[in-house]
Amino acid sequence: MSSLQGSGGDGVASAGTVVITGATKGIGLALARLFVRRSHSVVVIARDQQRLDAVAEGLRALARHGCIVVPLALDVTHDDATVRIDETLAQHGLALDILINNAGMGLGGPLVEQSPADLERLIALNITALTRLTHHAVKVMRPRGKGHVINIASLGGYVPGPNQAAYYASKSYVISLSEAVDWELSGSGVRVSVVVPGPVRTDFHADMKAETAFYRRFLPAMEPEAIARSIYRGYSFGQGVIVPGFSARFLSVALRILPHPLTVPLTGWLLRQRP
Ligand SMILES: NC(=O)c1ccc[n+]([C@@H]2O[C@H](COP(=O)([O-])OP(=O)(O)OC[C@H]3O[C@@H](n4cnc5c(N)ncnc54)[C@H](OP(=O)(O)O)[C@@H]3O)[C@@H](O)[C@H]2O)c1
């Protein structure tokens, strides 16, 4: 067995180890289930230990022979996040084959109404932690000549988003970083893909108090399982930019070719909270 493959301890090779941040709910959980079903060992990361343990137990029931499921209770914004991930992988004889930077947060409402602490939390999670983890992963992967980082951005990364300004700006950063680093790594065997989903049916919108915004009524939301399947397909084909679903693909083109004087007010209206 190659050292890049995970071992479940019974001698059967897994399809490689995937580390997924924010894997206890929504898109991250759907990804964890899919990767486990496709014979990967999975390290699932989130902060809430109790939910993490319950999720890990459910995933173990799906795991193929030779694959293991490892829960890691971790706030990925903490300085020691990469060390904790490395230690966990080493303890279980696993290698970092695929990293999915999925954990993210949003903030609904005008920037002027946000607290400085919330804005800093968003930047720490959506930008700083994602950058640190991406940097660490590609440093580990490049000497081996293989590996894949998958960063979850958003359609919002293609347009300024009044009423979710910091969130949209953070996802713009994720798209830009991922495409640039993927290019830098050309020919190295390491890929950095970025996922650009439209709205997805998860707790995310309610958590950022955007459930009453117009976009929730006018834009169709995809199921997290459909997003996960699209990501897995994109990963398998080595796609750099993965846009799940027809309407997101259409909007991703429209948002890039239409002028901002048109798209910014429209986006601001869609993101405005209804009274
Ligand atoms: N939902 C959408 O419509 C949508 C659309 C486009 C893009 N996205 C992006 O997709 C990603 C996942 O979204 P989702 O809707 O699936 O989110 P979600 O349902 O709210 O789940 C978020 C997950 O991240 C974990 N998490 C949050 N903060 C963390 C931290 N500091 N450290 C480690 N784990 C953390 C949460 O668990 P704990 O709270 O226990 O840590 C949870 O498992 C995000 O990056 C989001 O921006 C979502």
Coordinates of C-alpha atoms and ligand atoms in Angstrom, one line a residue:
M1 CA 0.0 0.0 0.0
S2 CA 1.3 3.4 -0.9
S3 CA 2.0 5.7 2.0
L4 CA -0.5 8.1 0.5
Q5 CA -3.3 5.6 1.1
G6 CA -5.2 5.3 4.3
S7 CA -5.2 2.0 6.1
G8 CA -8.2 0.8 8.1
G9 CA -6.0 -1.8 9.7
D10 CA -7.4 -4.8 7.9
G11 CA -5.0 -4.6 5.0
V12 CA -7.6 -3.3 2.4
A13 CA -6.5 0.0 0.8
S14 CA -8.8 3.0 0.9
A15 CA -9.2 5.4 -2.0
G16 CA -7.2 7.9 0.0
T17 CA -7.9 10.1 3.0
V18 CA -10.0 13.2 2.9
V19 CA -10.0 15.9 5.6
I20 CA -13.3 17.8 5.6
T21 CA -13.8 21.0 7.7
G22 CA -17.3 21.7 8.9
A23 CA -18.4 18.1 8.3
T24 CA -21.2 17.8 10.8
K25 CA -24.0 19.6 8.9
G26 CA -25.1 20.7 5.5
I27 CA -22.7 20.4 2.5
G28 CA -19.8 19.1 4.7
L29 CA -21.8 16.3 6.1
A30 CA -23.1 15.3 2.6
L31 CA -19.5 15.3 1.3
A32 CA -18.4 13.2 4.2
R33 CA -21.1 10.6 3.5
L34 CA -20.3 10.5 -0.2
F35 CA -16.5 10.2 0.3
V36 CA -17.0 7.4 2.8
R37 CA -19.3 5.6 0.4
R38 CA -16.7 5.9 -2.3
S39 CA -14.1 4.1 -0.1
H40 CA -12.2 7.0 1.3
S41 CA -11.0 7.3 4.9
V42 CA -12.4 10.6 6.3
V43 CA -11.3 13.0 9.0
V44 CA -14.4 15.0 10.0
I45 CA -13.8 18.4 11.7
A46 CA -16.2 20.6 13.6
R47 CA -16.3 22.3 17.0
D48 CA -19.3 20.7 18.6
Q49 CA -17.9 17.4 20.1
Q50 CA -21.2 15.9 20.7
R51 CA -22.6 16.3 17.2
L52 CA -19.2 15.3 15.8
D53 CA -19.3 12.0 17.7
A54 CA -22.8 11.3 16.5
V55 CA -21.9 12.1 12.9
A56 CA -18.8 9.9 13.1
E57 CA -20.8 7.0 14.4
G58 CA -23.3 7.4 11.4
L59 CA -20.4 7.6 9.0
R60 CA -18.7 4.4 10.4
A61 CA -21.9 2.5 9.5
L62 CA -21.3 3.5 5.9
A63 CA -17.6 2.9 5.8
R64 CA -16.1 0.3 3.4
H65 CA -13.5 -2.2 4.6
G66 CA -10.1 -0.6 4.9
C67 CA -11.5 2.9 5.5
I68 CA -11.7 4.7 8.8
V69 CA -13.7 7.6 10.1
V70 CA -11.8 9.9 12.5
P71 CA -13.6 12.8 14.3
L72 CA -11.5 15.8 15.2
A73 CA -13.1 18.4 17.4
L74 CA -11.3 21.6 16.3
D75 CA -11.9 25.2 15.7
V76 CA -10.0 25.7 12.4
T77 CA -9.4 29.3 13.2
H78 CA -7.1 28.4 16.1
D79 CA -3.4 28.8 15.5
D80 CA -2.6 25.2 16.1
A81 CA -5.2 23.9 13.5
T82 CA -2.6 22.5 11.0
V83 CA -0.6 20.8 13.8
R84 CA -3.7 19.2 15.3
I85 CA -4.7 17.9 11.8
D86 CA -1.2 16.5 11.2
E87 CA -1.1 14.8 14.6
T88 CA -4.5 13.2 14.1
L89 CA -3.5 11.9 10.7
A90 CA -0.2 10.5 12.0
Q91 CA -2.0 8.8 15.0
H92 CA -4.1 6.9 12.6
G93 CA -1.5 6.2 9.9
L94 CA -3.2 8.4 7.4
A95 CA -1.9 10.9 4.9
L96 CA -3.4 14.2 3.7
D97 CA -4.6 13.2 0.2
I98 CA -7.5 15.5 -0.1
L99 CA -8.4 18.6 2.0
I100 CA -11.9 20.1 1.7
N101 CA -12.0 23.6 3.2
N102 CA -15.8 23.7 3.7
A103 CA -16.3 25.4 7.1
G104 CA -17.6 28.9 6.6
M105 CA -19.9 31.5 8.0
G106 CA -22.0 34.4 6.7
L107 CA -23.3 37.7 8.1
G108 CA -26.6 39.1 6.9
G109 CA -27.4 42.8 7.0
P110 CA -25.5 46.0 6.1
L111 CA -21.8 46.1 7.2
V112 CA -22.4 49.1 9.4
E113 CA -24.7 47.0 11.6
Q114 CA -22.2 44.2 12.1
S115 CA -20.1 44.0 15.3
P116 CA -16.3 44.2 14.9
A117 CA -16.1 40.8 16.6
D118 CA -18.4 39.1 14.1
L119 CA -16.5 40.6 11.1
E120 CA -13.2 39.3 12.6
R121 CA -14.7 35.9 13.1
L122 CA -15.8 35.8 9.5
I123 CA -12.5 36.9 8.2
A124 CA -10.7 34.4 10.5
L125 CA -12.8 31.5 9.3
N126 CA -13.5 32.2 5.6
I127 CA -10.2 33.8 4.7
T128 CA -7.4 33.2 7.3
A129 CA -8.1 29.6 8.3
L130 CA -8.8 28.6 4.7
T131 CA -5.5 30.2 3.5
R132 CA -3.5 28.6 6.3
L133 CA -4.9 25.2 5.6
T134 CA -4.5 25.5 1.9
H135 CA -0.9 26.6 2.3
H136 CA -0.1 23.8 4.7
A137 CA -1.8 21.2 2.5
V138 CA 0.0 22.1 -0.8
K139 CA 3.3 22.2 1.1
V140 CA 2.7 18.7 2.3
M141 CA 1.4 17.5 -1.1
R142 CA 3.8 19.0 -3.6
P143 CA 6.9 16.9 -2.6
R144 CA 4.7 13.8 -3.0
G145 CA 3.6 14.9 -6.5
K146 CA -0.1 14.3 -5.7
G147 CA -3.0 15.7 -3.7
H148 CA -6.1 17.8 -4.0
V149 CA -7.4 20.8 -2.1
I150 CA -11.1 21.7 -2.6
N151 CA -12.2 25.1 -1.4
I152 CA -15.9 25.9 -1.0
A153 CA -16.6 29.4 -2.2
S154 CA -20.0 30.7 -3.4
L155 CA -21.7 32.2 -6.4
G156 CA -21.6 35.4 -4.3
G157 CA -17.8 35.4 -4.9
Y158 CA -18.5 36.7 -8.5
V159 CA -20.3 39.9 -7.5
P160 CA -20.2 42.5 -4.7
G161 CA -23.1 41.6 -2.3
P162 CA -24.7 44.6 -0.5
N163 CA -26.3 43.3 2.7
Q164 CA -23.8 40.4 2.9
A165 CA -20.8 42.5 1.9
A166 CA -18.1 40.8 4.0
Y167 CA -19.4 37.3 3.2
Y168 CA -19.4 37.9 -0.6
A169 CA -16.0 39.6 -0.5
S170 CA -14.6 36.6 1.5
K171 CA -15.8 34.2 -1.2
S172 CA -14.4 36.4 -3.9
Y173 CA -11.0 35.9 -2.1
V174 CA -11.5 32.2 -2.0
I175 CA -12.2 32.0 -5.8
S176 CA -9.2 34.2 -6.6
L177 CA -6.8 32.4 -4.3
S178 CA -7.8 28.9 -5.4
E179 CA -7.6 29.7 -9.2
A180 CA -4.2 31.4 -8.8
V181 CA -2.6 28.6 -6.6
D182 CA -4.0 25.9 -8.9
W183 CA -2.2 27.6 -11.8
E184 CA 1.0 28.0 -9.7
L185 CA 1.0 24.2 -9.1
S186 CA 0.5 23.3 -12.8
G187 CA 2.4 20.1 -13.6
S188 CA 3.1 19.3 -9.9
G189 CA 0.4 16.7 -9.6
V190 CA -1.4 18.8 -6.9
R191 CA -4.7 20.5 -7.7
V192 CA -6.6 23.2 -6.0
S193 CA -10.3 23.3 -7.1
V194 CA -12.9 25.8 -6.1
V195 CA -16.6 25.1 -5.7
V196 CA -19.0 27.9 -6.6
P197 CA -22.5 26.9 -5.4
G198 CA -25.7 29.0 -5.5
P199 CA -28.1 28.7 -2.5
V200 CA -28.1 25.3 -0.8
R201 CA -30.8 24.1 1.7
T202 CA -28.9 24.1 5.0
D203 CA -29.0 26.0 8.3
F204 CA -26.6 28.5 7.0
H205 CA -29.1 31.2 5.9
A206 CA -31.1 31.1 9.2
D207 CA -27.8 31.2 11.2
M208 CA -26.8 34.5 9.5
K209 CA -30.4 35.8 9.9
A210 CA -30.9 35.9 6.1
E211 CA -33.9 33.6 6.1
T212 CA -36.3 36.5 5.3
A213 CA -34.2 37.9 2.5
F214 CA -35.7 38.1 -1.0
Y215 CA -33.1 35.6 -2.5
R216 CA -34.6 32.9 -0.3
R217 CA -37.9 33.3 -2.2
F218 CA -36.6 33.9 -5.7
L219 CA -33.5 31.8 -6.1
P220 CA -33.9 28.0 -6.1
A221 CA -31.9 26.2 -3.4
M222 CA -30.1 22.8 -4.1
E223 CA -29.9 19.9 -1.7
P224 CA -26.5 19.4 0.0
E225 CA -26.4 15.9 -1.4
A226 CA -26.7 17.2 -5.0
I227 CA -23.9 19.7 -4.3
A228 CA -21.7 16.9 -2.9
R229 CA -22.3 14.7 -6.0
S230 CA -21.3 17.5 -8.2
I231 CA -18.2 18.2 -6.2
Y232 CA -17.2 14.5 -6.3
R233 CA -17.7 14.5 -10.1
G234 CA -15.6 17.7 -10.5
Y235 CA -12.9 16.3 -8.3
S236 CA -12.8 13.0 -10.2
F237 CA -12.5 14.8 -13.5
G238 CA -9.9 17.2 -12.1
Q239 CA -12.0 20.3 -12.7
G240 CA -10.5 23.6 -11.4
V241 CA -13.8 25.4 -11.0
I242 CA -16.8 23.4 -10.0
V243 CA -20.2 25.1 -10.4
P244 CA -23.0 22.7 -9.2
G245 CA -26.3 22.8 -11.0
F246 CA -27.6 24.4 -14.2
S247 CA -29.0 27.6 -12.6
A248 CA -25.7 28.3 -10.7
R249 CA -23.8 27.7 -14.0
F250 CA -26.1 30.1 -15.8
L251 CA -25.8 32.7 -13.1
S252 CA -22.0 32.3 -12.8
V253 CA -21.7 33.3 -16.5
A254 CA -24.2 36.1 -16.2
L255 CA -22.6 37.6 -13.1
R256 CA -19.2 37.7 -14.8
I257 CA -20.4 39.3 -18.1
L258 CA -23.1 41.7 -16.9
P259 CA -21.8 45.2 -15.7
H260 CA -21.7 45.9 -11.9
P261 CA -24.0 48.9 -12.2
L262 CA -26.6 46.4 -13.0
T263 CA -25.7 43.4 -10.9
V264 CA -24.8 45.1 -7.6
P265 CA -28.2 46.8 -7.0
L266 CA -30.0 43.7 -8.1
T267 CA -27.9 41.6 -5.7
G268 CA -28.4 44.1 -2.9
W269 CA -32.1 43.9 -3.4
L270 CA -32.1 40.1 -3.4
L271 CA -30.0 40.0 -0.2
R272 CA -32.2 42.7 1.6
Q273 CA -34.1 41.4 4.6
R274 CA -37.9 41.6 4.2
P275 CA -39.5 43.3 7.1
Ligands
LIG1 N1 -25.7 27.0 2.3 C1 -25.6 27.7 1.2 O1 -26.5 28.2 0.6 C2 -24.2 27.9 0.6 C3 -24.1 28.5 -0.6 C4 -22.8 28.7 -1.2 C5 -21.7 28.4 -0.4 N2 -21.8 27.9 0.8 C6 -20.6 27.6 1.6 O2 -20.6 26.2 1.9 C7 -19.9 26.0 3.1 C8 -20.7 25.1 4.0 O3 -22.0 25.7 4.2 P1 -23.2 25.0 4.9 O4 -24.4 25.7 4.4 O5 -23.1 23.5 4.7 O6 -22.9 25.4 6.4 P2 -23.6 24.8 7.8 O7 -24.8 23.9 7.5 O8 -23.9 26.0 8.6 O9 -22.5 24.0 8.4 C9 -21.3 24.6 8.9 C10 -20.3 23.5 9.4 O10 -19.1 24.2 9.7 C11 -18.7 23.9 11.1 N3 -17.9 25.1 11.5 C12 -18.4 26.3 11.7 N4 -17.4 27.1 12.2 C13 -16.3 26.3 12.3 C14 -15.0 26.5 12.8 N5 -14.6 27.7 13.3 N6 -14.1 25.4 12.9 C15 -14.5 24.2 12.5 N7 -15.8 23.9 12.0 C16 -16.7 25.0 11.9 C17 -20.1 23.7 11.8 O11 -20.0 22.8 12.9 P3 -19.6 23.5 14.4 O12 -20.6 24.6 14.6 O13 -19.9 22.4 15.4 O14 -18.2 23.9 14.3 C18 -20.8 22.9 10.7 O15 -20.4 21.5 10.7 C19 -19.6 27.3 3.7 O16 -18.2 27.7 3.4 C20 -20.5 28.3 2.9 O17 -20.0 29.6 2.8 C21 -23.0 27.6 1.4

